[in-house]
mmCIF file of C-alpha atoms in Angstrom:
data_model
loop_
_atom_site.group_PDB
_atom_site.id
_atom_site.type_symbol
_atom_site.label_atom_id
_atom_site.label_comp_id
_atom_site.label_asym_id
_atom_site.label_seq_id
_atom_site.Cartn_x
_atom_site.Cartn_y
_atom_site.Cartn_z
ATOM 1 C CA UNK A 1 -2.484 14.783 -1.049
ATOM 2 C CA UNK A 2 -5.646 14.568 -2.439
ATOM 3 C CA UNK A 3 -7.703 13.922 1.433
ATOM 4 C CA UNK A 4 -6.845 14.975 4.294
ATOM 5 C CA UNK A 5 -4.500 17.619 3.598
ATOM 6 C CA UNK A 6 -6.179 20.456 5.200
ATOM 7 C CA UNK A 7 -6.413 19.338 8.643
ATOM 8 C CA UNK A 8 -2.964 18.991 9.115
ATOM 9 C CA UNK A 9 -2.627 22.016 11.373
ATOM 10 C CA UNK A 10 -5.114 19.758 14.152
ATOM 11 C CA UNK A 11 -2.553 17.354 14.105
ATOM 12 C CA UNK A 12 -0.616 16.575 17.197
ATOM 13 C CA UNK A 13 2.190 15.041 16.271
ATOM 14 C CA UNK A 14 4.857 17.050 13.883
ATOM 15 C CA UNK A 15 7.172 15.246 11.312
ATOM 16 C CA UNK A 16 10.548 14.017 12.547
ATOM 17 C CA UNK A 17 8.615 13.729 15.949
ATOM 18 C CA UNK A 18 9.713 10.595 18.179
ATOM 19 C CA UNK A 19 6.623 8.441 18.779
ATOM 20 C CA UNK A 20 6.120 5.486 20.964
ATOM 21 C CA UNK A 21 3.141 3.326 19.465
ATOM 22 C CA UNK A 22 0.575 2.308 22.489
ATOM 23 C CA UNK A 23 1.833 -0.804 24.110
ATOM 24 C CA UNK A 24 -2.053 -2.340 24.127
ATOM 25 C CA UNK A 25 -3.916 -4.617 23.450
ATOM 26 C CA UNK A 26 -7.365 -4.142 24.292
ATOM 27 C CA UNK A 27 -8.386 -7.053 21.573
ATOM 28 C CA UNK A 28 -7.402 -9.296 23.996
ATOM 29 C CA UNK A 29 -10.463 -7.505 26.492
ATOM 30 C CA UNK A 30 -13.058 -7.383 23.924
ATOM 31 C CA UNK A 31 -13.859 -8.147 19.899
ATOM 32 C CA UNK A 32 -12.377 -5.036 18.148
ATOM 33 C CA UNK A 33 -11.439 -4.573 14.271
ATOM 34 C CA UNK A 34 -7.726 -2.822 15.188
ATOM 35 C CA UNK A 35 -5.611 -1.342 12.067
ATOM 36 C CA UNK A 36 -1.647 -0.861 14.253
ATOM 37 C CA UNK A 37 0.061 -4.427 13.589
ATOM 38 C CA UNK A 38 1.192 -6.260 17.253
ATOM 39 C CA UNK A 39 4.958 -6.249 15.664
ATOM 40 C CA UNK A 40 4.436 -2.046 16.315
ATOM 41 C CA UNK A 41 3.583 -2.423 20.152
ATOM 42 C CA UNK A 42 5.357 -0.407 22.698
ATOM 43 C CA UNK A 43 8.256 0.631 19.231
ATOM 44 C CA UNK A 44 9.446 3.579 19.015
ATOM 45 C CA UNK A 45 9.481 5.388 15.733
ATOM 46 C CA UNK A 46 9.460 8.786 13.970
ATOM 47 C CA UNK A 47 7.184 10.775 12.085
ATOM 48 C CA UNK A 48 7.669 11.061 8.248
ATOM 49 C CA UNK A 49 4.914 12.741 7.580
ATOM 50 C CA UNK A 50 0.912 13.390 8.271
ATOM 51 C CA UNK A 51 -0.740 11.428 6.406
ATOM 52 C CA UNK A 52 -4.826 13.387 6.888
ATOM 53 C CA UNK A 53 -7.437 12.954 8.462
ATOM 54 C CA UNK A 54 -10.043 9.713 8.003
ATOM 55 C CA UNK A 55 -12.681 8.235 10.243
ATOM 56 C CA UNK A 56 -11.580 5.534 12.264
ATOM 57 C CA UNK A 57 -11.383 2.660 10.652
ATOM 58 C CA UNK A 58 -12.209 0.884 14.981
ATOM 59 C CA UNK A 59 -15.655 2.280 14.610
ATOM 60 C CA UNK A 60 -16.794 2.246 10.809
ATOM 61 C CA UNK A 61 -15.730 -2.091 10.951
ATOM 62 C CA UNK A 62 -19.024 -2.218 13.825
ATOM 63 C CA UNK A 63 -21.270 0.404 11.464
ATOM 64 C CA UNK A 64 -21.470 2.795 14.466
ATOM 65 C CA UNK A 65 -20.479 6.559 14.168
ATOM 66 C CA UNK A 66 -16.746 6.766 12.996
ATOM 67 C CA UNK A 67 -15.012 9.648 14.674
ATOM 68 C CA UNK A 68 -11.861 11.324 12.491
ATOM 69 C CA UNK A 69 -8.215 10.694 13.276
ATOM 70 C CA UNK A 70 -5.225 11.833 12.226
ATOM 71 C CA UNK A 71 -3.188 9.315 10.014
ATOM 72 C CA UNK A 72 0.366 9.488 9.967
ATOM 73 C CA UNK A 73 3.379 7.877 8.325
ATOM 74 C CA UNK A 74 6.003 6.577 11.158
ATOM 75 C CA UNK A 75 9.716 4.784 10.409
ATOM 76 C CA UNK A 76 10.613 2.437 12.524
ATOM 77 C CA UNK A 77 14.084 0.910 12.329
ATOM 78 C CA UNK A 78 13.818 -2.567 11.487
ATOM 79 C CA UNK A 79 15.860 -4.839 13.272
ATOM 80 C CA UNK A 80 14.949 -3.969 16.979
ATOM 81 C CA UNK A 81 11.532 -4.960 16.146
ATOM 82 C CA UNK A 82 12.372 -8.195 15.246
ATOM 83 C CA UNK A 83 15.639 -9.318 16.917
ATOM 84 C CA UNK A 84 17.224 -9.862 13.485
ATOM 85 C CA UNK A 85 17.758 -8.027 10.345
ATOM 86 C CA UNK A 86 20.249 -5.276 8.312
ATOM 87 C CA UNK A 87 21.000 -2.450 10.139
ATOM 88 C CA UNK A 88 20.171 0.507 8.168
ATOM 89 C CA UNK A 89 16.480 -1.229 7.401
ATOM 90 C CA UNK A 90 13.366 0.293 8.084
ATOM 91 C CA UNK A 91 9.619 -0.214 8.659
ATOM 92 C CA UNK A 92 6.816 2.317 7.198
ATOM 93 C CA UNK A 93 3.966 2.052 8.402
ATOM 94 C CA UNK A 94 0.455 4.123 9.042
ATOM 95 C CA UNK A 95 -0.740 4.397 11.809
ATOM 96 C CA UNK A 96 -3.211 6.526 13.764
ATOM 97 C CA UNK A 97 -2.951 9.528 16.306
ATOM 98 C CA UNK A 98 -4.852 7.463 19.625
ATOM 99 C CA UNK A 99 -2.295 5.131 19.354
ATOM 100 C CA UNK A 100 0.468 6.911 19.423
ATOM 101 C CA UNK A 101 2.460 8.936 22.636
ATOM 102 C CA UNK A 102 5.091 10.846 22.543
ATOM 103 C CA UNK A 103 8.308 9.410 23.470
ATOM 104 C CA UNK B 1 -0.542 -20.565 -9.505
ATOM 105 C CA UNK B 2 -3.847 -21.704 -10.368
ATOM 106 C CA UNK B 3 -7.042 -20.814 -8.936
ATOM 107 C CA UNK B 4 -9.441 -23.288 -7.613
ATOM 108 C CA UNK B 5 -13.004 -23.066 -8.958
ATOM 109 C CA UNK B 6 -15.463 -21.507 -6.648
ATOM 110 C CA UNK B 7 -17.650 -23.655 -4.342
ATOM 111 C CA UNK B 8 -21.366 -24.292 -5.456
ATOM 112 C CA UNK B 9 -21.975 -23.080 -1.968
ATOM 113 C CA UNK B 10 -20.112 -19.776 -2.242
ATOM 114 C CA UNK B 11 -21.889 -18.838 -5.285
ATOM 115 C CA UNK B 12 -25.341 -19.511 -2.917
ATOM 116 C CA UNK B 13 -24.786 -17.823 -0.988
ATOM 117 C CA UNK B 14 -23.294 -14.749 -3.064
ATOM 118 C CA UNK B 15 -26.214 -14.985 -4.996
ATOM 119 C CA UNK B 16 -28.394 -14.637 -2.208
ATOM 120 C CA UNK B 17 -26.799 -12.036 -0.529
ATOM 121 C CA UNK B 18 -26.509 -9.867 -3.905
ATOM 122 C CA UNK B 19 -30.520 -10.486 -3.973
ATOM 123 C CA UNK B 20 -30.573 -9.117 -0.481
ATOM 124 C CA UNK B 21 -28.965 -5.923 -1.162
ATOM 125 C CA UNK B 22 -30.883 -5.086 -4.493
ATOM 126 C CA UNK B 23 -34.195 -6.138 -2.496
ATOM 127 C CA UNK B 24 -33.293 -3.643 -0.076
ATOM 128 C CA UNK B 25 -32.246 -0.839 -3.007
ATOM 129 C CA UNK B 26 -28.297 -1.071 -1.712
ATOM 130 C CA UNK B 27 -27.479 -1.690 -4.249
ATOM 131 C CA UNK B 28 -28.222 -1.870 -7.984
ATOM 132 C CA UNK B 29 -27.490 -4.109 -11.080
ATOM 133 C CA UNK B 30 -26.371 -1.321 -12.828
ATOM 134 C CA UNK B 31 -23.428 -0.388 -10.222
ATOM 135 C CA UNK B 32 -22.432 -3.846 -9.384
ATOM 136 C CA UNK B 33 -21.540 -3.648 -13.426
ATOM 137 C CA UNK B 34 -20.168 -0.271 -13.684
ATOM 138 C CA UNK B 35 -17.692 -1.515 -10.598
ATOM 139 C CA UNK B 36 -17.193 -4.797 -12.440
ATOM 140 C CA UNK B 37 -16.024 -2.825 -15.664
ATOM 141 C CA UNK B 38 -13.700 -0.250 -13.466
ATOM 142 C CA UNK B 39 -12.252 -3.467 -11.942
ATOM 143 C CA UNK B 40 -11.611 -5.222 -15.580
ATOM 144 C CA UNK B 41 -10.428 -1.743 -16.944
ATOM 145 C CA UNK B 42 -7.833 -1.420 -13.818
ATOM 146 C CA UNK B 43 -4.321 -3.661 -14.755
ATOM 147 C CA UNK B 44 -0.611 -2.975 -13.819
ATOM 148 C CA UNK B 45 -0.518 -1.184 -17.123
ATOM 149 C CA UNK B 46 -1.808 1.580 -15.735
ATOM 150 C CA UNK B 47 1.462 1.810 -12.736
ATOM 151 C CA UNK B 48 3.328 0.987 -15.449
ATOM 152 C CA UNK B 49 2.313 4.565 -17.588
ATOM 153 C CA UNK B 50 2.892 6.131 -14.065
ATOM 154 C CA UNK B 51 6.425 5.459 -13.020
ATOM 155 C CA UNK B 52 7.048 5.452 -16.930
ATOM 156 C CA UNK B 53 6.255 8.929 -17.332
ATOM 157 C CA UNK B 54 7.823 9.893 -14.033
ATOM 158 C CA UNK B 55 10.952 8.636 -15.658
ATOM 159 C CA UNK B 56 10.562 11.450 -18.604
ATOM 160 C CA UNK B 57 8.687 14.090 -17.188
ATOM 161 C CA UNK B 58 10.185 15.818 -14.259
ATOM 162 C CA UNK B 59 6.417 17.972 -13.496
ATOM 163 C CA UNK B 60 4.664 14.829 -13.722
ATOM 164 C CA UNK B 61 7.199 13.281 -11.574
ATOM 165 C CA UNK B 62 6.444 15.626 -8.986
ATOM 166 C CA UNK B 63 2.956 15.563 -9.011
ATOM 167 C CA UNK B 64 3.145 11.489 -8.988
ATOM 168 C CA UNK B 65 5.004 11.667 -5.437
ATOM 169 C CA UNK B 66 3.388 15.191 -4.045
ATOM 170 C CA UNK B 67 -0.275 13.791 -4.564
ATOM 171 C CA UNK B 68 -0.532 9.611 -6.602
ATOM 172 C CA UNK B 69 -4.255 10.412 -6.724
ATOM 173 C CA UNK B 70 -4.295 13.309 -8.577
ATOM 174 C CA UNK B 71 -2.079 12.035 -10.444
ATOM 175 C CA UNK B 72 -3.326 8.939 -11.278
ATOM 176 C CA UNK B 73 -6.620 11.153 -12.488
ATOM 177 C CA UNK B 74 -4.622 13.337 -14.730
ATOM 178 C CA UNK B 75 -3.873 10.451 -16.998
ATOM 179 C CA UNK B 76 -7.512 10.100 -17.031
ATOM 180 C CA UNK B 77 -8.145 7.046 -14.840
ATOM 181 C CA UNK B 78 -10.908 7.474 -11.903
ATOM 182 C CA UNK B 79 -9.998 7.497 -9.014
ATOM 183 C CA UNK B 80 -13.208 8.279 -7.508
ATOM 184 C CA UNK B 81 -14.571 5.561 -4.302
ATOM 185 C CA UNK B 82 -10.626 4.915 -4.268
ATOM 186 C CA UNK B 83 -8.757 4.813 -1.470
ATOM 187 C CA UNK B 84 -6.118 7.560 -2.004
ATOM 188 C CA UNK B 85 -3.013 6.252 -3.775
ATOM 189 C CA UNK B 86 0.706 7.102 -2.013
ATOM 190 C CA UNK B 87 3.937 6.628 -4.009
ATOM 191 C CA UNK B 88 7.152 5.672 -3.075
ATOM 192 C CA UNK B 89 10.349 6.907 -4.648
ATOM 193 C CA UNK B 90 13.446 4.418 -4.823
ATOM 194 C CA UNK B 91 16.754 5.890 -4.669
ATOM 195 C CA UNK B 92 20.188 5.245 -5.070
ATOM 196 C CA UNK B 93 19.694 5.000 -0.854
ATOM 197 C CA UNK B 94 16.149 3.149 -0.666
ATOM 198 C CA UNK B 95 13.975 -0.072 -2.110
ATOM 199 C CA UNK B 96 10.773 -0.087 -0.782
ATOM 200 C CA UNK B 97 8.707 -3.096 -0.588
ATOM 201 C CA UNK B 98 5.598 -2.647 -0.100
ATOM 202 C CA UNK B 99 3.015 -5.643 2.133
ATOM 203 C CA UNK B 100 -0.377 -5.323 3.935
ATOM 204 C CA UNK B 101 0.283 -7.977 7.074
ATOM 205 C CA UNK B 102 -3.110 -7.636 8.503
ATOM 206 C CA UNK B 103 -4.640 -7.920 4.983
ATOM 207 C CA UNK B 104 -4.490 -7.571 1.630
ATOM 208 C CA UNK B 105 -4.548 -3.503 0.456
ATOM 209 C CA UNK B 106 -3.694 -2.792 -2.630
ATOM 210 C CA UNK B 107 -3.738 -0.183 -5.250
ATOM 211 C CA UNK B 108 -5.852 -1.624 -7.717
ATOM 212 C CA UNK B 109 -7.142 1.299 -8.843
ATOM 213 C CA UNK B 110 -3.670 1.297 -11.031
ATOM 214 C CA UNK B 111 -2.731 -2.318 -10.743
ATOM 215 C CA UNK B 112 -6.008 -4.420 -10.972
ATOM 216 C CA UNK B 113 -6.015 -7.222 -8.345
ATOM 217 C CA UNK B 114 -3.313 -8.023 -6.100
ATOM 218 C CA UNK B 115 -1.993 -11.867 -7.137
ATOM 219 C CA UNK B 116 -2.314 -14.404 -5.279
ATOM 220 C CA UNK B 117 1.325 -14.275 -2.999
ATOM 221 C CA UNK B 118 0.897 -10.632 -1.830
ATOM 222 C CA UNK B 119 -2.163 -12.548 -0.226
ATOM 223 C CA UNK B 120 -0.751 -15.129 1.290
ATOM 224 C CA UNK B 121 0.068 -15.477 5.492
ATOM 225 C CA UNK B 122 3.805 -16.761 4.380
ATOM 226 C CA UNK B 123 4.200 -12.819 1.852
ATOM 227 C CA UNK B 124 2.071 -10.841 4.880
ATOM 228 C CA UNK B 125 4.283 -12.199 8.059
ATOM 229 C CA UNK B 126 7.584 -12.928 6.106
ATOM 230 C CA UNK B 127 8.073 -9.297 3.459
ATOM 231 C CA UNK B 128 7.720 -7.370 7.226
ATOM 232 C CA UNK B 129 10.227 -9.435 9.258
ATOM 233 C CA UNK B 130 12.575 -10.954 6.291
ATOM 234 C CA UNK B 131 12.795 -8.619 3.186
ATOM 235 C CA UNK B 132 15.852 -9.862 1.867
ATOM 236 C CA UNK B 133 14.976 -13.331 2.068
ATOM 237 C CA UNK B 134 11.810 -12.438 0.338
ATOM 238 C CA UNK B 135 13.358 -10.242 -2.162
ATOM 239 C CA UNK B 136 15.972 -13.253 -2.680
ATOM 240 C CA UNK B 137 13.627 -15.849 -3.130
ATOM 241 C CA UNK B 138 11.795 -13.311 -5.988
ATOM 242 C CA UNK B 139 15.280 -13.254 -8.027
ATOM 243 C CA UNK B 140 16.384 -9.504 -6.414
ATOM 244 C CA UNK B 141 19.315 -8.891 -5.266
ATOM 245 C CA UNK B 142 20.161 -5.079 -4.521
ATOM 246 C CA UNK B 143 23.356 -3.359 -4.906
ATOM 247 C CA UNK B 144 25.066 -2.560 -2.115
ATOM 248 C CA UNK B 145 24.537 -0.161 -0.140
ATOM 249 C CA UNK B 146 21.027 0.181 -0.345
ATOM 250 C CA UNK B 147 18.393 0.166 2.653
ATOM 251 C CA UNK B 148 15.272 -1.742 2.662
ATOM 252 C CA UNK B 149 11.891 0.114 3.762
ATOM 253 C CA UNK B 150 9.199 -1.838 4.165
ATOM 254 C CA UNK B 151 6.272 -0.527 3.589
ATOM 255 C CA UNK B 152 2.554 -1.932 5.590
ATOM 256 C CA UNK B 153 -0.343 -0.613 4.175
ATOM 257 C CA UNK B 154 -2.336 -0.753 7.495
ATOM 258 C CA UNK B 155 -4.978 1.554 6.783
ATOM 259 C CA UNK B 156 -6.614 4.003 4.120
ATOM 260 C CA UNK B 157 -3.576 4.673 2.050
ATOM 261 C CA UNK B 158 -2.525 2.399 -1.219
ATOM 262 C CA UNK B 159 1.120 2.506 -1.552
ATOM 263 C CA UNK B 160 3.009 1.966 -5.323
ATOM 264 C CA UNK B 161 6.803 1.685 -5.916
ATOM 265 C CA UNK B 162 8.542 4.137 -8.260
ATOM 266 C CA UNK B 163 11.555 2.579 -9.428
ATOM 267 C CA UNK B 164 14.742 3.780 -10.428
ATOM 268 C CA UNK B 165 15.065 4.038 -14.343
ATOM 269 C CA UNK B 166 16.837 1.063 -15.301
ATOM 270 C CA UNK B 167 20.625 1.925 -16.794
ATOM 271 C CA UNK B 168 20.783 1.758 -20.766
ATOM 272 C CA UNK B 169 17.722 3.125 -20.988
ATOM 273 C CA UNK B 170 18.528 6.884 -22.180
ATOM 274 C CA UNK B 171 16.299 8.122 -25.300
ATOM 275 C CA UNK B 172 13.534 5.766 -24.638
ATOM 276 C CA UNK B 173 10.584 6.399 -25.705
ATOM 277 C CA UNK B 174 7.336 6.533 -22.588
ATOM 278 C CA UNK B 175 6.050 3.488 -24.346
ATOM 279 C CA UNK B 176 9.067 1.178 -24.569
ATOM 280 C CA UNK B 177 9.494 2.072 -20.843
ATOM 281 C CA UNK B 178 6.297 1.378 -19.863
ATOM 282 C CA UNK B 179 6.643 -1.951 -21.557
ATOM 283 C CA UNK B 180 9.404 -2.819 -18.830
ATOM 284 C CA UNK B 181 7.426 -2.607 -16.137
ATOM 285 C CA UNK B 182 5.411 -4.821 -14.432
ATOM 286 C CA UNK B 183 2.914 -5.274 -11.467
ATOM 287 C CA UNK B 184 6.463 -6.849 -9.439
ATOM 288 C CA UNK B 185 8.147 -3.273 -9.773
ATOM 289 C CA UNK B 186 5.044 -1.421 -8.337
ATOM 290 C CA UNK B 187 5.061 -3.996 -5.386
ATOM 291 C CA UNK B 188 8.660 -4.049 -4.854
ATOM 292 C CA UNK B 189 9.582 -7.964 -4.787
ATOM 293 C CA UNK B 190 12.035 -7.181 -8.021
ATOM 294 C CA UNK B 191 13.360 -4.402 -10.309
ATOM 295 C CA UNK B 192 12.545 -2.818 -13.754
ATOM 296 C CA UNK B 193 15.841 -4.166 -15.705
ATOM 297 C CA UNK B 194 16.464 -2.497 -19.582
ATOM 298 C CA UNK B 195 19.590 -5.102 -20.258
ATOM 299 C CA UNK B 196 17.241 -8.520 -21.498
ATOM 300 C CA UNK B 197 14.811 -5.253 -24.059
ATOM 301 C CA UNK B 198 18.413 -3.872 -24.719
ATOM 302 C CA UNK B 199 20.196 -7.114 -25.769
ATOM 303 C CA UNK B 200 17.005 -7.747 -27.821
ATOM 304 C CA UNK B 201 17.135 -4.712 -29.729
ATOM 305 C CA UNK B 202 20.255 -4.575 -30.066
#
């Protein structure tokens, strides 16, 4: 990709690796701007691809100096997320590294 | 769906904001005009041309999938100031459907403005939870065995679907193929179909 591909070396996770989205709701204790959907929190997925490095939107939203963060495309099985749906269907979500942990 | 005319108080507020931004030297009239011009130029035909070329030129298809931004630039589309473009390849096993559950992220540089429904709470909440029901409401029935992959556009990329080339389009020119592809195909709510055009041409 045009942006970020050169920084892939600094990524903590690699394609194919299982990751868990942190199950936290920091927006309940402070006013925040987050790009991690609620339905994905606590879910286990697999890194599809490292997308590059981008300034942290959680800082940009408040006009603070934004640290670069690694962004991943993470694939999840869809039925476990909602307790319904068709086997084999999936969700592909862009998630920042600081929201992910090893699963 | 008909859109409401802008409210007078909204226009007055916008006018005050633009005046303040200009006074502080944050934007100029020229920059606003440039942005307006590029927004007016952007429309789904650009994405359709990219898809049609991918259907006919394997080398270009590989570039499009590897680096959508570079592929757009190679077609003469300025991507400066736009988020990187990612392209999702539909196959005989997987169909992609794009949604932005958090707001309305959309590859505007190559598709133009998102339609009203793309920004609606109904589409944003349902596409991610019951994509097959949403597809059915768009009249889209996927062939058996195809998995749905919902792509939630949550962050810095903008996503476009590269649909499969429809059957019955063998030997078609790039222009003919371009005319088959609509905005809805690039979002993934429906699939291009040569049926109507082929029978009309016959």
